[in-house]
Short mmCIF file of C-alpha atoms and ligand atoms in Angstrom, two decimals:
data_model
loop_
_atom_site.label_atom_id
_atom_site.label_comp_id
_atom_site.label_asym_id
_atom_site.label_seq_id
_atom_site.Cartn_x
_atom_site.Cartn_y
_atom_site.Cartn_z
CA MET A 1 162.94 79.41 170.77
CA GLU A 2 163.80 78.52 167.19
CA PRO A 3 161.11 76.67 165.23
CA ASN A 4 160.34 73.56 167.20
CA ASN A 5 156.67 72.90 167.26
CA GLN A 6 156.09 71.33 170.66
CA GLU A 7 152.84 69.66 169.64
CA ASN A 8 154.45 67.99 166.67
CA VAL A 9 157.33 66.89 168.83
CA LYS A 10 154.86 65.22 171.24
CA LYS A 11 153.03 63.42 168.44
CA GLU A 12 156.24 62.21 166.83
CA GLU A 13 157.69 61.24 170.17
CA GLU A 14 155.64 58.07 170.17
CA GLU A 15 156.98 57.13 166.74
CA GLN A 16 160.62 58.11 167.12
CA VAL A 17 162.72 59.52 169.91
CA VAL A 18 165.96 61.36 169.18
CA THR A 19 167.78 63.00 172.09
CA PRO A 20 171.50 63.15 172.92
CA TRP A 21 170.93 60.08 175.12
CA GLU A 22 168.37 58.01 173.25
CA VAL A 23 167.69 57.24 169.60
CA ALA A 24 164.80 54.87 169.00
CA SER A 25 162.16 54.44 166.37
CA LYS A 26 159.37 51.98 165.66
CA GLY A 27 160.34 51.81 162.01
CA LYS A 28 163.12 53.35 159.98
CA ILE A 29 164.16 56.75 161.34
CA ASP A 30 162.34 59.42 159.35
CA TYR A 31 164.95 62.11 158.83
CA ASP A 32 162.57 64.44 156.98
CA LYS A 33 160.32 64.48 160.01
CA LEU A 34 163.32 65.13 162.22
CA ILE A 35 164.32 68.14 160.12
CA ASP A 36 160.77 69.51 160.55
CA GLN A 37 160.66 68.80 164.28
CA PHE A 38 164.05 70.28 165.02
CA GLY A 39 163.70 73.16 162.57
CA CYS A 40 166.99 72.68 160.71
CA GLN A 41 167.53 72.79 156.94
CA ARG A 42 168.22 70.05 154.43
CA LEU A 43 171.73 70.17 152.95
CA ASP A 44 170.99 70.59 149.25
CA PRO A 45 173.29 69.80 146.29
CA THR A 46 173.99 73.49 145.58
CA LEU A 47 175.64 73.83 149.00
CA ILE A 48 177.77 70.77 148.30
CA GLN A 49 178.84 72.24 144.96
CA ARG A 50 179.75 75.48 146.75
CA VAL A 51 181.95 73.54 149.16
CA GLU A 52 183.73 71.91 146.22
CA ARG A 53 184.25 75.26 144.53
CA LEU A 54 185.48 77.06 147.65
CA THR A 55 187.88 74.31 148.71
CA SER A 56 188.99 73.25 145.21
CA ARG A 57 188.60 69.60 146.12
CA PRO A 58 185.94 66.95 145.60
CA ALA A 59 183.25 66.76 148.27
CA HIS A 60 183.83 64.18 151.00
CA VAL A 61 182.05 60.87 150.46
CA PHE A 62 179.79 61.67 153.49
CA LEU A 63 178.58 64.78 151.63
CA ARG A 64 178.19 63.05 148.26
CA ARG A 65 176.14 60.21 149.79
CA GLY A 66 173.97 62.40 152.02
CA VAL A 67 175.37 61.06 155.32
CA PHE A 68 175.63 64.71 156.41
CA PHE A 69 172.16 65.76 155.40
CA ALA A 70 171.05 68.70 157.55
CA HIS A 71 172.44 72.04 158.64
CA ARG A 72 171.83 75.31 160.40
CA GLU A 73 173.28 78.37 158.68
CA PHE A 74 176.06 76.44 156.95
CA ASN A 75 175.36 78.75 154.00
CA GLY A 76 176.21 81.71 156.29
CA ILE A 77 179.61 80.15 157.04
CA LEU A 78 180.25 79.69 153.32
CA ASP A 79 179.14 83.27 152.54
CA ALA A 80 181.60 84.64 155.10
CA TYR A 81 184.37 82.29 153.94
CA GLU A 82 183.86 83.45 150.38
CA LYS A 83 184.48 87.02 151.58
CA GLY A 84 187.74 85.93 153.20
CA GLU A 85 186.47 85.45 156.76
CA LYS A 86 187.60 82.26 158.46
CA PHE A 87 185.74 80.27 161.09
CA TYR A 88 186.58 77.59 163.64
CA LEU A 89 185.30 74.04 164.05
CA TYR A 90 183.95 72.59 167.28
CA THR A 91 183.05 68.96 167.90
CA GLY A 92 183.21 66.52 170.82
CA ARG A 93 182.90 63.14 172.44
CA GLY A 94 181.34 61.92 175.66
CA PRO A 95 183.85 59.36 177.02
CA SER A 96 181.53 56.61 178.22
CA SER A 97 183.42 53.61 176.88
CA GLU A 98 186.99 52.53 176.33
CA ALA A 99 186.58 51.94 172.61
CA LEU A 100 184.81 54.02 170.00
CA HIS A 101 182.49 52.31 167.53
CA LEU A 102 182.35 53.05 163.84
CA GLY A 103 179.45 55.51 164.29
CA HIS A 104 181.63 57.69 166.52
CA LEU A 105 184.30 57.89 163.85
CA ILE A 106 181.93 59.53 161.38
CA PRO A 107 181.92 63.10 162.75
CA PHE A 108 185.67 62.92 163.41
CA MET A 109 186.53 61.68 159.91
CA PHE A 110 184.34 64.41 158.48
CA THR A 111 185.76 67.11 160.77
CA LYS A 112 189.28 66.13 159.69
CA TYR A 113 188.24 66.64 156.07
CA LEU A 114 186.71 70.06 156.90
CA GLN A 115 189.83 71.11 158.79
CA ASP A 116 192.09 70.17 155.86
CA ALA A 117 189.79 71.60 153.20
CA PHE A 118 189.12 74.98 154.85
CA LYS A 119 192.38 75.25 156.83
CA VAL A 120 190.75 76.30 160.07
CA PRO A 121 191.31 75.67 163.78
CA LEU A 122 189.38 73.02 165.69
CA VAL A 123 188.40 72.56 169.33
CA ILE A 124 187.35 69.11 170.56
CA GLN A 125 185.46 68.85 173.83
CA LEU A 126 185.66 65.65 175.89
CA THR A 127 182.65 65.75 178.19
CA ASP A 128 184.01 63.55 180.98
CA ASP A 129 181.68 65.45 183.34
CA GLU A 130 178.61 64.57 181.21
CA LYS A 131 179.38 60.86 181.30
CA CYS A 132 180.07 60.97 185.03
CA LEU A 133 176.61 62.52 185.49
CA TRP A 134 174.69 60.26 183.10
CA LYS A 135 176.47 56.92 183.31
CA ASN A 136 177.14 57.02 187.03
CA LEU A 137 180.86 56.50 186.43
CA PRO A 138 183.44 57.75 188.96
CA VAL A 139 185.15 61.04 188.10
CA GLU A 140 188.57 59.38 187.75
CA GLU A 141 187.18 56.72 185.41
CA THR A 142 185.65 59.19 182.95
CA GLN A 143 188.89 61.18 183.05
CA ARG A 144 190.80 58.02 182.14
CA LEU A 145 188.33 57.20 179.36
CA ALA A 146 188.67 60.75 178.03
CA ARG A 147 192.41 60.27 177.52
CA GLU A 148 191.88 56.86 175.93
CA ASN A 149 189.26 58.31 173.57
CA ALA A 150 191.58 61.23 172.78
CA LYS A 151 194.04 58.68 171.33
CA ASP A 152 191.37 57.36 168.95
CA ILE A 153 190.47 60.92 167.98
CA ILE A 154 194.10 61.89 167.34
CA ALA A 155 194.43 58.69 165.25
CA CYS A 156 191.91 60.21 162.82
CA GLY A 157 194.79 62.43 161.67
CA PHE A 158 194.11 65.89 163.12
CA ASP A 159 196.73 68.57 162.61
CA ILE A 160 198.33 69.40 165.97
CA THR A 161 199.12 72.96 164.83
CA ARG A 162 195.40 73.67 164.42
CA THR A 163 193.74 71.44 167.04
CA PHE A 164 193.03 71.89 170.74
CA ILE A 165 191.51 68.93 172.62
CA PHE A 166 190.24 69.55 176.14
CA SER A 167 188.45 67.65 178.88
CA ASP A 168 185.84 69.52 180.89
CA PHE A 169 187.24 68.43 184.25
CA ASP A 170 190.59 69.96 183.35
CA TYR A 171 189.63 73.00 181.31
CA VAL A 172 186.38 74.45 182.71
CA GLY A 173 187.08 77.68 184.57
CA GLY A 174 188.00 81.27 183.78
CA ALA A 175 186.46 82.71 180.61
CA PHE A 176 184.79 79.38 179.77
CA TYR A 177 183.00 79.31 183.13
CA LYS A 178 181.93 82.94 182.83
CA ASN A 179 180.24 82.07 179.53
CA MET A 180 178.57 79.04 181.14
CA ILE A 181 177.02 81.27 183.77
CA LYS A 182 175.88 83.81 181.17
CA VAL A 183 174.14 81.00 179.29
CA ALA A 184 172.69 79.38 182.43
CA LYS A 185 171.04 82.66 183.44
CA CYS A 186 169.03 82.64 180.21
CA ILE A 187 167.52 79.15 180.57
CA THR A 188 164.65 78.15 182.82
CA PHE A 189 163.87 74.66 184.07
CA ASN A 190 160.76 74.67 181.86
CA GLN A 191 162.95 75.23 178.82
CA VAL A 192 165.36 72.36 179.55
CA HIS A 193 162.34 70.21 180.30
CA GLY A 194 160.98 71.06 176.83
CA ILE A 195 164.30 70.65 175.01
CA PHE A 196 165.85 67.67 176.78
CA GLY A 197 162.95 66.08 178.65
CA PHE A 198 164.51 66.61 182.11
CA THR A 199 162.05 66.07 184.96
CA PRO A 200 162.00 67.32 188.57
CA GLU A 201 163.26 63.87 189.61
CA ASP A 202 166.51 64.29 187.63
CA HIS A 203 169.48 65.38 189.72
CA ILE A 204 170.59 68.95 189.27
CA GLY A 205 173.90 67.83 187.74
CA LYS A 206 172.01 66.86 184.59
CA ILE A 207 169.85 69.96 184.63
CA SER A 208 172.84 72.28 184.89
CA PHE A 209 175.01 70.49 182.30
CA PRO A 210 173.77 71.92 178.95
CA PRO A 211 175.71 75.24 179.25
CA VAL A 212 178.95 73.21 179.40
CA GLN A 213 178.34 71.80 175.94
CA ALA A 214 177.00 75.15 174.69
CA VAL A 215 179.89 77.51 175.36
CA PRO A 216 182.67 76.04 173.19
CA SER A 217 180.48 77.57 170.43
CA PHE A 218 181.75 80.99 171.55
CA PRO A 219 185.33 82.04 170.71
CA SER A 220 185.69 83.97 173.98
CA SER A 221 185.65 80.61 175.84
CA PHE A 222 189.17 80.06 174.48
CA PRO A 223 191.26 83.15 175.31
CA HIS A 224 194.52 81.34 174.47
CA LEU A 225 193.25 80.82 170.93
CA PHE A 226 190.82 83.56 170.00
CA THR A 227 191.57 86.70 172.01
CA GLY A 228 190.52 89.70 169.90
CA LYS A 229 188.47 87.45 167.59
CA ASP A 230 185.11 87.70 169.32
CA ASN A 231 183.24 87.65 166.02
CA LEU A 232 184.85 84.48 164.71
CA ARG A 233 182.09 82.15 163.59
CA CYS A 234 181.81 78.56 164.77
CA LEU A 235 180.77 75.49 162.75
CA ILE A 236 179.79 72.31 164.59
CA PRO A 237 179.88 68.94 162.81
CA CYS A 238 177.95 66.24 164.72
CA ALA A 239 175.21 63.65 164.33
CA ILE A 240 171.70 65.05 164.65
CA ASP A 241 171.28 63.61 168.19
CA GLN A 242 173.30 66.57 169.51
CA ASP A 243 170.98 69.14 167.91
CA PRO A 244 169.00 69.90 171.12
CA TYR A 245 172.13 71.31 172.80
CA PHE A 246 172.77 73.64 169.92
CA ARG A 247 169.14 74.65 169.40
CA MET A 248 169.38 75.92 172.94
CA THR A 249 172.77 77.55 172.30
CA ARG A 250 171.54 79.34 169.18
CA ASP A 251 168.52 80.60 171.06
CA VAL A 252 170.63 82.07 173.86
CA ALA A 253 173.58 83.42 171.82
CA PRO A 254 172.12 86.75 170.60
CA ARG A 255 170.74 87.46 174.08
CA ILE A 256 174.26 87.49 175.51
CA GLY A 257 175.74 89.34 172.53
CA TYR A 258 177.30 86.34 170.76
CA GLN A 259 177.01 84.87 167.27
CA LYS A 260 174.93 81.74 166.81
CA PRO A 261 177.03 78.67 165.95
CA ALA A 262 176.31 77.00 162.60
CA LEU A 263 175.83 73.24 162.35
CA ILE A 264 176.33 70.47 159.85
CA GLU A 265 174.58 67.31 160.94
CA SER A 266 174.76 63.64 159.99
CA SER A 267 172.31 60.78 160.07
CA PHE A 268 173.13 57.79 162.26
CA PHE A 269 175.33 54.89 161.37
CA PRO A 270 172.76 52.22 162.25
CA ALA A 271 173.02 49.23 164.55
CA LEU A 272 173.86 45.88 162.92
CA GLN A 273 170.32 44.72 163.68
CA GLY A 274 168.66 47.39 161.53
CA ASP A 275 167.91 50.99 160.77
CA THR A 276 165.71 51.87 163.77
CA GLY A 277 168.33 53.37 166.03
CA LYS A 278 171.96 54.37 166.12
CA MET A 279 174.91 52.11 166.63
CA SER A 280 175.26 52.19 170.40
CA ALA A 281 178.26 51.48 172.57
CA SER A 282 176.12 49.88 175.28
CA ASP A 283 175.15 46.81 173.23
CA PRO A 284 178.31 45.03 172.03
CA ASN A 285 176.42 42.92 169.50
CA SER A 286 174.90 45.98 167.86
CA ALA A 287 178.22 47.68 167.23
CA ILE A 288 181.55 47.21 165.52
CA TYR A 289 184.30 48.76 167.63
CA VAL A 290 187.61 50.13 166.48
CA THR A 291 189.18 47.50 168.77
CA ASP A 292 187.41 44.52 167.16
CA SER A 293 189.65 41.87 165.57
CA ALA A 294 189.22 40.78 161.96
CA LYS A 295 187.54 37.64 163.32
CA ASP A 296 185.11 39.67 165.50
CA ILE A 297 184.17 41.84 162.52
CA LYS A 298 183.55 38.83 160.30
CA ASN A 299 181.47 37.05 162.96
CA LYS A 300 179.39 40.11 163.83
CA ILE A 301 178.60 40.85 160.19
CA ASN A 302 177.74 37.23 159.39
CA ARG A 303 175.69 36.69 162.53
CA TYR A 304 173.97 39.99 163.20
CA ALA A 305 173.93 42.28 160.15
CA PHE A 306 170.27 42.53 159.14
CA SER A 307 169.88 41.32 155.58
CA GLY A 308 167.54 42.46 152.84
CA GLY A 309 168.29 39.20 151.01
CA ARG A 310 165.35 36.88 150.33
CA ASP A 311 164.52 33.66 152.19
CA SER A 312 165.65 31.25 149.48
CA VAL A 313 168.26 31.56 146.74
CA GLU A 314 165.53 31.05 144.12
CA GLU A 315 163.43 33.89 145.51
CA HIS A 316 166.51 36.10 145.86
CA ARG A 317 167.53 35.51 142.24
CA LEU A 318 163.97 36.33 141.19
CA ARG A 319 163.28 39.44 143.27
CA GLY A 320 166.68 40.76 144.27
CA ALA A 321 167.64 42.11 147.71
CA ASN A 322 165.60 44.75 149.47
CA LEU A 323 168.27 47.45 149.62
CA GLU A 324 166.07 49.73 151.70
CA VAL A 325 166.52 47.56 154.79
CA ASP A 326 169.81 45.84 154.03
CA ILE A 327 172.48 46.73 156.60
CA PRO A 328 175.56 45.48 154.69
CA PHE A 329 174.58 47.68 151.74
CA LYS A 330 173.86 50.63 154.04
CA TYR A 331 177.26 50.25 155.73
CA LEU A 332 178.97 50.20 152.34
CA THR A 333 177.32 53.52 151.44
CA PHE A 334 179.17 55.01 154.43
CA PHE A 335 182.57 53.38 154.03
CA LEU A 336 183.11 52.20 150.45
CA ASP A 337 184.67 55.27 148.81
CA ASP A 338 184.57 54.08 145.21
CA ASP A 339 181.30 55.32 143.63
CA THR A 340 181.59 52.97 140.62
CA GLU A 341 182.08 49.91 142.78
CA LEU A 342 179.16 50.87 145.03
CA GLU A 343 176.89 51.34 142.00
CA HIS A 344 177.97 47.96 140.66
CA ILE A 345 177.10 46.27 143.99
CA LYS A 346 173.77 48.10 144.03
CA GLN A 347 172.89 46.73 140.59
CA GLU A 348 174.13 43.19 141.21
CA TYR A 349 172.68 42.75 144.70
CA GLY A 350 169.50 44.68 143.99
CA SER A 351 168.79 42.44 140.99
CA GLY A 352 169.58 39.20 142.82
CA ARG A 353 172.72 38.30 140.90
CA MET A 354 174.81 38.90 144.01
CA LEU A 355 173.94 36.93 147.16
CA THR A 356 173.88 38.06 150.81
CA GLY A 357 177.02 36.05 151.61
CA GLU A 358 178.90 37.90 148.87
CA ILE A 359 177.97 41.40 149.98
CA LYS A 360 178.76 40.49 153.58
CA LYS A 361 182.19 39.29 152.45
CA CYS A 362 182.78 42.57 150.64
CA LEU A 363 181.70 44.59 153.70
CA THR A 364 183.93 42.49 155.96
CA GLU A 365 186.93 43.38 153.77
CA VAL A 366 186.12 47.09 153.73
CA LEU A 367 185.59 47.34 157.50
CA THR A 368 188.56 45.14 158.39
CA GLN A 369 190.82 47.41 156.35
CA LEU A 370 189.34 50.52 157.95
CA VAL A 371 189.74 49.15 161.49
CA GLU A 372 193.27 47.87 160.83
CA ARG A 373 194.30 51.27 159.47
CA HIS A 374 192.81 52.96 162.51
CA CYS A 375 194.51 50.57 164.97
CA LYS A 376 197.88 51.17 163.36
CA ALA A 377 197.42 54.94 163.61
CA ARG A 378 196.22 54.65 167.22
CA ALA A 379 199.18 52.50 168.25
CA ALA A 380 201.45 55.34 167.13
CA VAL A 381 199.74 57.87 169.45
CA THR A 382 201.84 58.29 172.60
CA ASP A 383 200.87 59.82 175.97
CA ALA A 384 203.19 62.71 175.14
CA MET A 385 201.14 63.39 171.99
CA VAL A 386 197.92 63.40 174.01
CA ASP A 387 199.52 65.92 176.40
CA ALA A 388 200.62 68.05 173.45
CA PHE A 389 197.13 68.16 171.85
CA MET A 390 195.59 68.93 175.26
CA ALA A 391 198.07 71.62 176.31
CA VAL A 392 196.48 75.06 176.79
CA ARG A 393 198.56 76.91 174.21
CA PRO A 394 198.24 79.30 171.31
CA LEU A 395 198.01 77.80 167.81
CA PRO A 396 200.10 80.36 165.93
CA ASN A 397 199.41 79.25 162.34
CA MET A 398 195.90 78.04 162.84
CA PHE A 399 194.45 79.90 159.83
CA HIS A 400 197.28 79.11 157.38
P1 TYM B 1 179.03 60.91 171.84
O1 TYM B 1 180.28 60.49 172.52
O2 TYM B 1 177.76 60.21 172.15
O3 TYM B 1 179.27 60.85 170.29
C1 TYM B 1 180.39 61.46 169.67
C2 TYM B 1 180.00 61.95 168.29
O4 TYM B 1 179.56 60.86 167.50
C3 TYM B 1 178.24 61.08 167.03
N1 TYM B 1 177.59 59.77 166.99
C4 TYM B 1 177.25 59.15 165.86
N2 TYM B 1 177.34 59.55 164.57
C5 TYM B 1 176.86 58.71 163.62
N3 TYM B 1 176.32 57.50 163.90
C6 TYM B 1 176.21 57.06 165.18
N4 TYM B 1 175.70 55.85 165.44
C7 TYM B 1 176.69 57.91 166.23
N5 TYM B 1 176.73 57.81 167.59
C8 TYM B 1 177.29 58.96 168.03
C9 TYM B 1 177.63 62.08 167.99
O5 TYM B 1 176.60 62.84 167.42
C10 TYM B 1 178.84 62.95 168.31
O6 TYM B 1 179.03 63.91 167.29
N6 TYM B 1 177.65 65.08 174.32
C11 TYM B 1 178.48 64.59 173.23
C12 TYM B 1 179.92 65.12 173.27
C13 TYM B 1 180.05 66.51 172.73
C14 TYM B 1 179.82 66.92 171.37
C15 TYM B 1 180.07 68.33 171.35
C16 TYM B 1 179.46 66.24 170.21
C17 TYM B 1 180.41 67.63 173.43
N7 TYM B 1 180.43 68.71 172.61
C18 TYM B 1 179.96 69.04 170.16
C19 TYM B 1 179.35 66.96 169.04
C20 TYM B 1 179.59 68.36 169.01
C21 TYM B 1 178.49 63.07 173.25
O7 TYM B 1 178.26 62.46 174.26
O8 TYM B 1 178.84 62.50 172.04
#
């Protein structure tokens, strides 16, 4: 196993839990601790500068602001790219709900930027099988949700000449399935118990699922795309909750003769109520969905967004807002692109000259615009487009 000190994990478990299915913490999530526990690296400014240099474009706002903050061997991807070797991107979505929330958009917005900046192919896995196993949804329902979610993903602007979207129920088989079995043979029940916390009471569907999410990391799982390119490297953008899957994948890869995938990992877009978990689709009042109306967005922000503002206007003017815990400010760091404007808000609100109502108004405008733009793009996605993105086909100019 890669560095993952089990004893530390146990001790920290009581303080904060981060798995693909649960993110909870007594206080603010401690991302430094998470990096230590999981054994990944911090994304330092020199790597971000390298990205800017290699792509000849400014770093994405999620890189500049530290939203993507951790990685595994991203430097290796950049080394190879510098020598003229390309790579491919792999990300995914578990279709458990009709609508995505803003947290889900983060890896997709970032992946779109990576695809444009590096001009590389992308595979997107829709784990309809995973959500059928975990959420107790019927097969047909998760298949339907996968297609609905694909529309939101396509609306993020992916290039159809470089992107293959697939659902597990439709695509698993052939070379992909052979890789799943190769991976499965390398993992014992004790290991998945250690990595994912599975217990003997869990049904075997859960226990046998991890290879399904592992193998898109290997180019040979996609013969229609990467035949003859067995050494093509893979980069996975995701939030850090997915790390356990890929810790396992990286551990197994060399044992079956494959390259380890690299990762670039984000922190969580927090729930409206505060920074102790991730925005979750299962609690409607904790999340802003891409389907929310302008009125919903305004109401949710005004009613639920945890404020670092002080109890009275006098105290607020005197002490300023506590930006460390303030959700409207945190949300703006994700979605307000303009660095100068963000700095201005930081100064004004942090010193008490700006009031909570004002920053909430500003956030409402930013998010309403974002959601309206997304809805417009989604409305333009037809069923025929979904079929086209999901067709098993070569992508002839994927590296150009
Ligand atoms: P899912 O559907 O839970 O989440 C989809 C993607 O969104 C990220 N994410 C978030 N990012 C920031 N803030 C949040 N609050 C937040 N909530 C979710 C997730 O990390 C993920 O990147 N099992 C996966 C599907 C999957 C996948 C993959 C994801 C299959 N293969 C490869 C990433 C990479 C899932 O259920 O994701």
